[in-house]
């Protein structure tokens, strides 16, 4: 990402709201929005035959729940990493004293609780009584459990990348959680999610597993073996996402592009990632690794937009790409890693 902000240490001075924006890693929340928008559009396209964000109140509830849970994950990440950050990132809001550790912990768990509550309520606001009204709350609960497991327990273990990938997987499923029609046989389904939905969520979840593996030691010099491993898992996730075009699924049908156009779009979107990953492997210094991670996070919006374009039409792809405007704008003041 050529216009990524400098990775030099930022100033610890500034208004309190800026410290909270840094704690929240606010630019990243737009990748969570992209998940919810794309997932909701795919479901509405399948259920009604025409993609839309209606019922709007239900959509806004899912968007708000995802935002709160995602932000809680960022807060708790810094809370549980506070001792390490005192040595490696003393400029972060908690070790620098801008925000108290206790306050951050309380805020993180409050956001989780509110996100879970809103997602649960959303299901019962859905006007179609045939909808699986409990599914939004269940998926939000699984997402909250995964967030806590990653931040509090698994982050320093070999299973950490899988846990982070699981967070992205459940966030995508949250966007797809409410529908007036669920998947019928012969399409393989789990909790009403069809093969295509599971492949999209699984592919992007696996991609984030690779990004997390790639970024595990981004604050210090990384080993080439770790970076290569992370890069290969990212590639595997992209391949799983691309493979949705081969699945005869009524839920995620690549109808706006022919298979060659779909594969070409995925390859095109992946070239920028590949370049940054290769540069980081060639010279595994923190600056190169962090820029590669930022590029990968940025590409989540493009991959979500690609699915929306292929399933729902060009207009919806453009809507999701437009999330780059606030993401890049905020990124000039708030770092995303």
C-alpha positions as a Markdown table, in Angstrom:
| # | Residue | x | y | z |
|---|---|---|---|---|
| 1 | Unk | 0.0 | 0.0 | 0.0 |
| 2 | Unk | 2.0 | 2.9 | -1.3 |
| 3 | Unk | 0.2 | 5.5 | 0.7 |
| 4 | Unk | 0.4 | 3.7 | 4.0 |
| 5 | Unk | 1.2 | 5.9 | 7.0 |
| 6 | Unk | 4.7 | 5.9 | 8.4 |
| 7 | Unk | 5.5 | 3.2 | 10.9 |
| 8 | Unk | 7.7 | 5.5 | 13.0 |
| 9 | Unk | 6.6 | 6.0 | 16.6 |
| 10 | Unk | 3.7 | 8.5 | 16.9 |
| 11 | Unk | 3.4 | 11.1 | 19.5 |
| 12 | Unk | 1.8 | 10.2 | 22.7 |
| 13 | Unk | 0.4 | 13.7 | 23.1 |
| 14 | Unk | -3.0 | 14.8 | 21.8 |
| 15 | Unk | -6.7 | 14.9 | 22.8 |
| 16 | Unk | -8.2 | 12.0 | 24.6 |
| 17 | Unk | -10.5 | 11.1 | 21.7 |
| 18 | Unk | -7.4 | 10.5 | 19.6 |
| 19 | Unk | -6.0 | 8.0 | 22.1 |
| 20 | Unk | -9.3 | 6.1 | 22.0 |
| 21 | Unk | -9.2 | 6.0 | 18.2 |
| 22 | Unk | -5.7 | 4.5 | 18.4 |
| 23 | Unk | -6.9 | 2.0 | 21.0 |
| 24 | Unk | -9.8 | 1.0 | 18.8 |
| 25 | Unk | -7.6 | 0.9 | 15.6 |
| 26 | Unk | -10.6 | 2.6 | 14.1 |
| 27 | Unk | -9.6 | 2.3 | 10.4 |
| 28 | Unk | -9.9 | -1.5 | 10.6 |
| 29 | Unk | -13.6 | -1.4 | 11.6 |
| 30 | Unk | -14.5 | -0.7 | 8.0 |
| 31 | Unk | -13.2 | -4.2 | 7.0 |
| 32 | Unk | -15.8 | -5.6 | 9.5 |
| 33 | Unk | -18.4 | -3.3 | 7.8 |
| 34 | Unk | -17.5 | -4.8 | 4.5 |
| 35 | Unk | -18.1 | -8.3 | 5.8 |
| 36 | Unk | -21.6 | -7.4 | 7.1 |
| 37 | Unk | -22.7 | -5.4 | 4.0 |
| 38 | Unk | -21.5 | -8.2 | 1.6 |
| 39 | Unk | -23.1 | -11.0 | 3.7 |
| 40 | Unk | -26.4 | -9.2 | 4.1 |
| 41 | Unk | -26.6 | -8.4 | 0.3 |
| 42 | Unk | -25.8 | -12.1 | -0.6 |
| 43 | Unk | -28.5 | -13.3 | 1.7 |
| 44 | Unk | -31.1 | -10.8 | 0.5 |
| 45 | Unk | -30.2 | -11.6 | -3.1 |
| 46 | Unk | -31.0 | -15.3 | -2.4 |
| 47 | Unk | -34.1 | -14.7 | -0.3 |
| 48 | Unk | -35.9 | -12.1 | -2.4 |
| 49 | Unk | -34.2 | -12.3 | -5.7 |
| 50 | Unk | -33.0 | -8.6 | -5.4 |
| 51 | Unk | -30.1 | -7.5 | -3.3 |
| 52 | Unk | -30.9 | -4.8 | -0.8 |
| 53 | Unk | -30.1 | -3.6 | 2.8 |
| 54 | Unk | -33.8 | -4.1 | 3.8 |
| 55 | Unk | -35.1 | -4.3 | 6.4 |
| 56 | Unk | -32.8 | -1.4 | 7.2 |
| 57 | Unk | -33.2 | -1.6 | 11.0 |
| 58 | Unk | -32.1 | -5.2 | 11.1 |
| 59 | Unk | -29.1 | -4.4 | 8.9 |
| 60 | Unk | -28.0 | -1.5 | 11.1 |
| 61 | Unk | -28.3 | -3.7 | 14.2 |
| 62 | Unk | -26.0 | -6.3 | 12.6 |
| 63 | Unk | -23.6 | -3.5 | 11.5 |
| 64 | Unk | -23.6 | -2.0 | 15.0 |
| 65 | Unk | -23.1 | -5.4 | 16.7 |
| 66 | Unk | -20.2 | -6.2 | 14.4 |
| 67 | Unk | -18.6 | -2.8 | 15.0 |
| 68 | Unk | -18.8 | -3.2 | 18.8 |
| 69 | Unk | -17.5 | -6.7 | 18.9 |
| 70 | Unk | -14.7 | -5.9 | 16.5 |
| 71 | Unk | -13.7 | -2.8 | 18.4 |
| 72 | Unk | -13.8 | -4.8 | 21.7 |
| 73 | Unk | -11.4 | -7.2 | 20.2 |
| 74 | Unk | -9.0 | -4.4 | 19.4 |
| 75 | Unk | -9.3 | -3.0 | 22.9 |
| 76 | Unk | -8.8 | -6.3 | 24.7 |
| 77 | Unk | -5.9 | -7.1 | 22.4 |
| 78 | Unk | -4.1 | -4.0 | 23.8 |
| 79 | Unk | -5.2 | -4.8 | 27.4 |
| 80 | Unk | -3.8 | -8.3 | 27.4 |
| 81 | Unk | -0.7 | -7.2 | 25.5 |
| 82 | Unk | 0.0 | -4.2 | 27.8 |
| 83 | Unk | 3.2 | -5.6 | 29.4 |
| 84 | Unk | 4.7 | -6.5 | 26.1 |
| 85 | Unk | 3.7 | -3.2 | 24.6 |
| 86 | Unk | 5.6 | -1.4 | 27.5 |
| 87 | Unk | 8.8 | -2.8 | 25.9 |
| 88 | Unk | 7.9 | -3.0 | 22.2 |
| 89 | Unk | 5.3 | -0.3 | 21.7 |
| 90 | Unk | 5.5 | 2.2 | 24.6 |
| 91 | Unk | 3.6 | 4.8 | 22.5 |
| 92 | Unk | 0.4 | 2.7 | 22.5 |
| 93 | Unk | -2.5 | 4.3 | 24.6 |
| 94 | Unk | -2.3 | 1.9 | 27.6 |
| 95 | Unk | 1.5 | 1.7 | 28.2 |
| 96 | Unk | 1.8 | 5.4 | 27.6 |
| 97 | Unk | -0.7 | 6.2 | 30.3 |
| 98 | Unk | -3.2 | 7.9 | 28.0 |
| 99 | Unk | -5.9 | 5.3 | 28.9 |
| 100 | Unk | -5.9 | 3.2 | 32.1 |
| 101 | Unk | -5.7 | -0.6 | 31.8 |
| 102 | Unk | -8.7 | -1.1 | 34.0 |
| 103 | Unk | -10.8 | 1.4 | 32.0 |
| 104 | Unk | -9.8 | -0.3 | 28.7 |
| 105 | Unk | -10.7 | -3.8 | 30.1 |
| 106 | Unk | -14.1 | -2.6 | 31.3 |
| 107 | Unk | -14.8 | -0.9 | 28.0 |
| 108 | Unk | -13.8 | -3.9 | 26.0 |
| 109 | Unk | -16.1 | -6.3 | 27.8 |
| 110 | Unk | -18.9 | -3.7 | 27.8 |
| 111 | Unk | -18.7 | -3.5 | 24.0 |
| 112 | Unk | -18.8 | -7.3 | 23.7 |
| 113 | Unk | -22.0 | -7.4 | 25.8 |
| 114 | Unk | -23.6 | -4.6 | 23.9 |
| 115 | Unk | -22.7 | -6.2 | 20.5 |
| 116 | Unk | -24.1 | -9.6 | 21.6 |
| 117 | Unk | -27.3 | -7.9 | 22.8 |
| 118 | Unk | -27.9 | -5.9 | 19.6 |
| 119 | Unk | -27.2 | -9.0 | 17.4 |
| 120 | Unk | -29.7 | -11.0 | 19.4 |
| 121 | Unk | -32.4 | -8.3 | 19.3 |
| 122 | Unk | -31.9 | -8.0 | 15.5 |
| 123 | Unk | -33.2 | -11.5 | 14.9 |
| 124 | Unk | -36.4 | -10.7 | 16.6 |
| 125 | Unk | -36.9 | -7.5 | 14.7 |
| 126 | Unk | -36.9 | -9.4 | 11.4 |
| 127 | Unk | -40.4 | -9.2 | 10.0 |
| 128 | Unk | -40.5 | -12.6 | 8.4 |
| 129 | Unk | -41.4 | -15.2 | 10.9 |
| 130 | Unk | -39.8 | -18.0 | 8.9 |
| 131 | Unk | -36.4 | -16.4 | 9.5 |
| 132 | Unk | -34.0 | -18.2 | 12.0 |
| 133 | Unk | -34.4 | -15.4 | 14.5 |
| 134 | Unk | -32.0 | -17.0 | 17.0 |
| 135 | Unk | -29.1 | -17.3 | 14.5 |
| 136 | Unk | -27.8 | -13.7 | 14.8 |
| 137 | Unk | -27.4 | -14.0 | 18.6 |
| 138 | Unk | -25.8 | -17.5 | 18.3 |
| 139 | Unk | -23.2 | -16.4 | 15.8 |
| 140 | Unk | -22.5 | -13.2 | 17.8 |
| 141 | Unk | -22.0 | -15.3 | 20.9 |
| 142 | Unk | -19.5 | -17.6 | 19.0 |
| 143 | Unk | -17.8 | -14.5 | 17.7 |
| 144 | Unk | -17.5 | -13.0 | 21.3 |
| 145 | Unk | -16.1 | -16.3 | 22.6 |
| 146 | Unk | -13.5 | -16.4 | 19.8 |
| 147 | Unk | -12.5 | -12.8 | 20.5 |
| 148 | Unk | -11.9 | -13.5 | 24.2 |
| 149 | Unk | -10.2 | -16.8 | 23.5 |
| 150 | Unk | -7.8 | -15.1 | 21.1 |
| 151 | Unk | -7.0 | -12.0 | 23.2 |
| 152 | Unk | -6.9 | -13.6 | 26.7 |
| 153 | Unk | -5.7 | -17.1 | 26.1 |
| 154 | Unk | -4.5 | -18.1 | 22.6 |
| 155 | Unk | -2.6 | -15.2 | 21.3 |
| 156 | Unk | 0.8 | -16.5 | 22.4 |
| 157 | Unk | 0.1 | -20.0 | 21.3 |
| 158 | Unk | 0.5 | -21.7 | 17.9 |
| 159 | Unk | -3.3 | -21.7 | 17.6 |
| 160 | Unk | -3.6 | -17.9 | 17.6 |
| 161 | Unk | -3.8 | -17.5 | 13.8 |
| 162 | Unk | -6.6 | -20.0 | 13.6 |
| 163 | Unk | -8.5 | -18.1 | 16.4 |
| 164 | Unk | -8.1 | -14.8 | 14.5 |
| 165 | Unk | -9.3 | -16.5 | 11.3 |
| 166 | Unk | -12.3 | -17.8 | 13.3 |
| 167 | Unk | -13.2 | -14.3 | 14.3 |
| 168 | Unk | -13.3 | -13.2 | 10.7 |
| 169 | Unk | -15.3 | -16.3 | 9.7 |
| 170 | Unk | -18.0 | -15.7 | 12.3 |
| 171 | Unk | -18.1 | -12.0 | 11.5 |
| 172 | Unk | -18.9 | -12.9 | 7.9 |
| 173 | Unk | -21.5 | -15.4 | 9.0 |
| 174 | Unk | -23.0 | -12.7 | 11.2 |
| 175 | Unk | -23.7 | -10.6 | 8.1 |
| 176 | Unk | -25.4 | -13.6 | 6.6 |
| 177 | Unk | -27.3 | -14.6 | 9.7 |
| 178 | Unk | -30.8 | -13.3 | 9.0 |
| 179 | Unk | -32.8 | -14.5 | 6.0 |
| 180 | Unk | -36.4 | -15.2 | 5.2 |
| 181 | Unk | -35.4 | -18.4 | 3.4 |
| 182 | Unk | -32.7 | -20.9 | 4.5 |
| 183 | Unk | -30.9 | -23.4 | 2.4 |
| 184 | Unk | -32.7 | -26.5 | 1.3 |
| 185 | Unk | -31.3 | -29.8 | 0.1 |
| 186 | Unk | -29.4 | -30.8 | -2.0 |
| 187 | Unk | -27.0 | -27.9 | -1.1 |
| 188 | Unk | -24.9 | -28.8 | 1.9 |
| 189 | Unk | -25.8 | -26.6 | 4.9 |
| 190 | Unk | -24.8 | -26.0 | 8.5 |
| 191 | Unk | -27.2 | -23.9 | 10.6 |
| 192 | Unk | -28.9 | -22.9 | 7.4 |
| 193 | Unk | -25.6 | -21.6 | 5.8 |
| 194 | Unk | -25.1 | -23.1 | 2.3 |
| 195 | Unk | -21.9 | -24.3 | 0.7 |
| 196 | Unk | -21.3 | -21.0 | -1.1 |
| 197 | Unk | -21.7 | -19.0 | 2.1 |
| 198 | Unk | -19.4 | -21.3 | 4.0 |
| 199 | Unk | -16.7 | -21.1 | 1.3 |
| 200 | Unk | -16.8 | -17.3 | 1.2 |
| 201 | Unk | -16.6 | -17.0 | 5.0 |
| 202 | Unk | -14.1 | -19.9 | 5.2 |
| 203 | Unk | -11.9 | -18.5 | 2.4 |
| 204 | Unk | -11.6 | -15.0 | 4.0 |
| 205 | Unk | -11.3 | -16.5 | 7.5 |
| 206 | Unk | -8.4 | -18.6 | 6.2 |
| 207 | Unk | -6.9 | -15.6 | 4.5 |
| 208 | Unk | -6.9 | -13.7 | 7.9 |
| 209 | Unk | -5.4 | -16.8 | 9.5 |
| 210 | Unk | -2.4 | -16.4 | 7.1 |
| 211 | Unk | -2.2 | -12.6 | 7.8 |
| 212 | Unk | -2.1 | -13.2 | 11.5 |
| 213 | Unk | 0.6 | -15.8 | 11.1 |
| 214 | Unk | 2.5 | -13.4 | 8.9 |
| 215 | Unk | 2.1 | -10.6 | 11.4 |
| 216 | Unk | 2.9 | -12.4 | 14.7 |
| 217 | Unk | 6.3 | -10.8 | 15.2 |
| 218 | Unk | 5.7 | -7.6 | 13.2 |
| 219 | Unk | 7.1 | -5.4 | 15.9 |
| 220 | Unk | 10.5 | -7.1 | 15.7 |
| 221 | Unk | 12.4 | -8.7 | 12.8 |
| 222 | Unk | 10.4 | -11.7 | 11.6 |
| 223 | Unk | 11.8 | -15.0 | 10.3 |
| 224 | Unk | 11.5 | -15.8 | 6.6 |
| 225 | Unk | 10.0 | -19.2 | 7.5 |
| 226 | Unk | 7.1 | -17.6 | 9.4 |
| 227 | Unk | 6.5 | -15.1 | 6.6 |
| 228 | Unk | 6.5 | -17.8 | 3.9 |
| 229 | Unk | 4.1 | -19.9 | 6.0 |
| 230 | Unk | 1.7 | -17.0 | 6.5 |
| 231 | Unk | 1.9 | -16.1 | 2.8 |
| 232 | Unk | 1.0 | -19.7 | 1.8 |
| 233 | Unk | -2.0 | -19.8 | 4.1 |
| 234 | Unk | -3.2 | -16.4 | 2.7 |
| 235 | Unk | -2.9 | -17.9 | -0.8 |
| 236 | Unk | -4.9 | -21.0 | 0.3 |
| 237 | Unk | -7.7 | -18.8 | 1.6 |
| 238 | Unk | -7.8 | -16.8 | -1.7 |
| 239 | Unk | -8.0 | -20.1 | -3.6 |
| 240 | Unk | -10.9 | -21.3 | -1.5 |
| 241 | Unk | -12.7 | -18.0 | -2.1 |
| 242 | Unk | -12.1 | -18.2 | -5.8 |
| 243 | Unk | -13.4 | -21.8 | -5.9 |
| 244 | Unk | -17.0 | -20.6 | -5.1 |
| 245 | Unk | -17.5 | -20.1 | -8.8 |
| 246 | Unk | -17.3 | -23.9 | -9.2 |
| 247 | Unk | -20.0 | -24.6 | -6.6 |
| 248 | Unk | -23.6 | -25.1 | -7.7 |
| 249 | Unk | -25.0 | -23.2 | -4.7 |
| 250 | Unk | -28.2 | -21.3 | -4.8 |
| 251 | Unk | -27.0 | -19.0 | -2.0 |
| 252 | Unk | -23.8 | -17.6 | -3.5 |
| 253 | Unk | -24.1 | -17.8 | -7.3 |
| 254 | Unk | -21.5 | -15.9 | -9.4 |
| 255 | Unk | -24.0 | -14.8 | -11.9 |
| 256 | Unk | -22.7 | -11.3 | -12.8 |
| 257 | Unk | -19.3 | -12.6 | -14.1 |
| 258 | Unk | -18.3 | -15.7 | -16.1 |
| 259 | Unk | -15.8 | -18.0 | -14.3 |
| 260 | Unk | -12.9 | -16.6 | -16.2 |
| 261 | Unk | -13.8 | -13.0 | -15.3 |
| 262 | Unk | -14.2 | -14.1 | -11.6 |
| 263 | Unk | -10.8 | -15.8 | -11.5 |
| 264 | Unk | -9.2 | -12.8 | -13.3 |
| 265 | Unk | -10.7 | -10.4 | -10.8 |
| 266 | Unk | -9.4 | -12.4 | -7.8 |
| 267 | Unk | -5.9 | -12.6 | -9.3 |
| 268 | Unk | -5.9 | -8.9 | -10.1 |
| 269 | Unk | -6.9 | -8.1 | -6.5 |
| 270 | Unk | -4.2 | -10.4 | -5.1 |
| 271 | Unk | -1.3 | -8.9 | -7.0 |
| 272 | Unk | -0.8 | -6.0 | -4.6 |
| 273 | Unk | -0.8 | -8.4 | -1.7 |
| 274 | Unk | 1.7 | -10.7 | -3.4 |
| 275 | Unk | 4.1 | -7.8 | -4.1 |
| 276 | Unk | 4.1 | -6.7 | -0.4 |
| 277 | Unk | 4.5 | -10.2 | 0.9 |
| 278 | Unk | 7.4 | -10.9 | -1.4 |
| 279 | Unk | 9.1 | -7.7 | -0.4 |
| 280 | Unk | 8.7 | -8.5 | 3.3 |
| 281 | Unk | 10.0 | -12.0 | 2.8 |
| 282 | Unk | 13.0 | -10.6 | 0.9 |
| 283 | Unk | 13.7 | -8.1 | 3.7 |
| 284 | Unk | 11.9 | -9.1 | 6.9 |
| 285 | Unk | 12.2 | -5.8 | 8.8 |
| 286 | Unk | 9.2 | -4.5 | 10.8 |
| 287 | Unk | 8.5 | -1.7 | 8.4 |
| 288 | Unk | 8.0 | -4.1 | 5.4 |
| 289 | Unk | 6.0 | -6.6 | 7.4 |
| 290 | Unk | 3.7 | -4.0 | 8.8 |
| 291 | Unk | 3.0 | -2.5 | 5.3 |
| 292 | Unk | 2.3 | -6.0 | 4.0 |
| 293 | Unk | -0.2 | -6.5 | 6.8 |
| 294 | Unk | -1.9 | -3.2 | 6.2 |
| 295 | Unk | -2.2 | -4.1 | 2.5 |
| 296 | Unk | -3.8 | -7.4 | 3.4 |
| 297 | Unk | -6.3 | -5.8 | 5.7 |
| 298 | Unk | -7.1 | -3.2 | 3.0 |
| 299 | Unk | -7.7 | -6.0 | 0.5 |
| 300 | Unk | -10.5 | -7.5 | 2.7 |
| 301 | Unk | -12.6 | -4.7 | 1.4 |
| 302 | Unk | -11.8 | -5.5 | -2.1 |
| 303 | Unk | -12.5 | -9.2 | -1.7 |
| 304 | Unk | -15.8 | -8.5 | -0.1 |
| 305 | Unk | -16.6 | -6.0 | -2.9 |
| 306 | Unk | -15.6 | -8.7 | -5.5 |
| 307 | Unk | -18.2 | -11.1 | -4.0 |
| 308 | Unk | -20.8 | -8.4 | -4.0 |
| 309 | Unk | -20.1 | -7.5 | -7.6 |
| 310 | Unk | -20.2 | -11.1 | -8.8 |
| 311 | Unk | -23.3 | -12.0 | -6.9 |
| 312 | Unk | -25.3 | -8.8 | -6.6 |
| 313 | Unk | -24.0 | -6.5 | -9.4 |
| 314 | Unk | -21.5 | -3.7 | -9.9 |
| 315 | Unk | -23.3 | -1.0 | -7.9 |
| 316 | Unk | -23.0 | -3.0 | -4.7 |
| 317 | Unk | -19.3 | -3.7 | -5.3 |
| 318 | Unk | -18.8 | 0.1 | -5.7 |
| 319 | Unk | -20.6 | 0.7 | -2.4 |
| 320 | Unk | -18.3 | -1.6 | -0.5 |
| 321 | Unk | -15.2 | -0.2 | -2.2 |
| 322 | Unk | -16.3 | 3.2 | -1.0 |
| 323 | Unk | -15.5 | 2.1 | 2.5 |
| 324 | Unk | -11.8 | 2.7 | 1.5 |
| 325 | Unk | -12.5 | 6.5 | 1.7 |
| 326 | Unk | -13.0 | 6.7 | 5.5 |
| 327 | Unk | -10.5 | 3.8 | 6.1 |
| 328 | Unk | -7.7 | 5.5 | 4.3 |
| 329 | Unk | -8.6 | 9.0 | 5.6 |
| 330 | Unk | -8.5 | 7.8 | 9.3 |
| 331 | Unk | -5.4 | 5.8 | 8.5 |
| 332 | Unk | -3.4 | 9.0 | 8.2 |
| 333 | Unk | -3.8 | 9.6 | 11.9 |
| 334 | Unk | -4.5 | 6.2 | 13.4 |
| 335 | Unk | -2.3 | 3.1 | 12.7 |
| 336 | Unk | -4.1 | -0.1 | 11.8 |
| 337 | Unk | -1.6 | -2.6 | 13.2 |
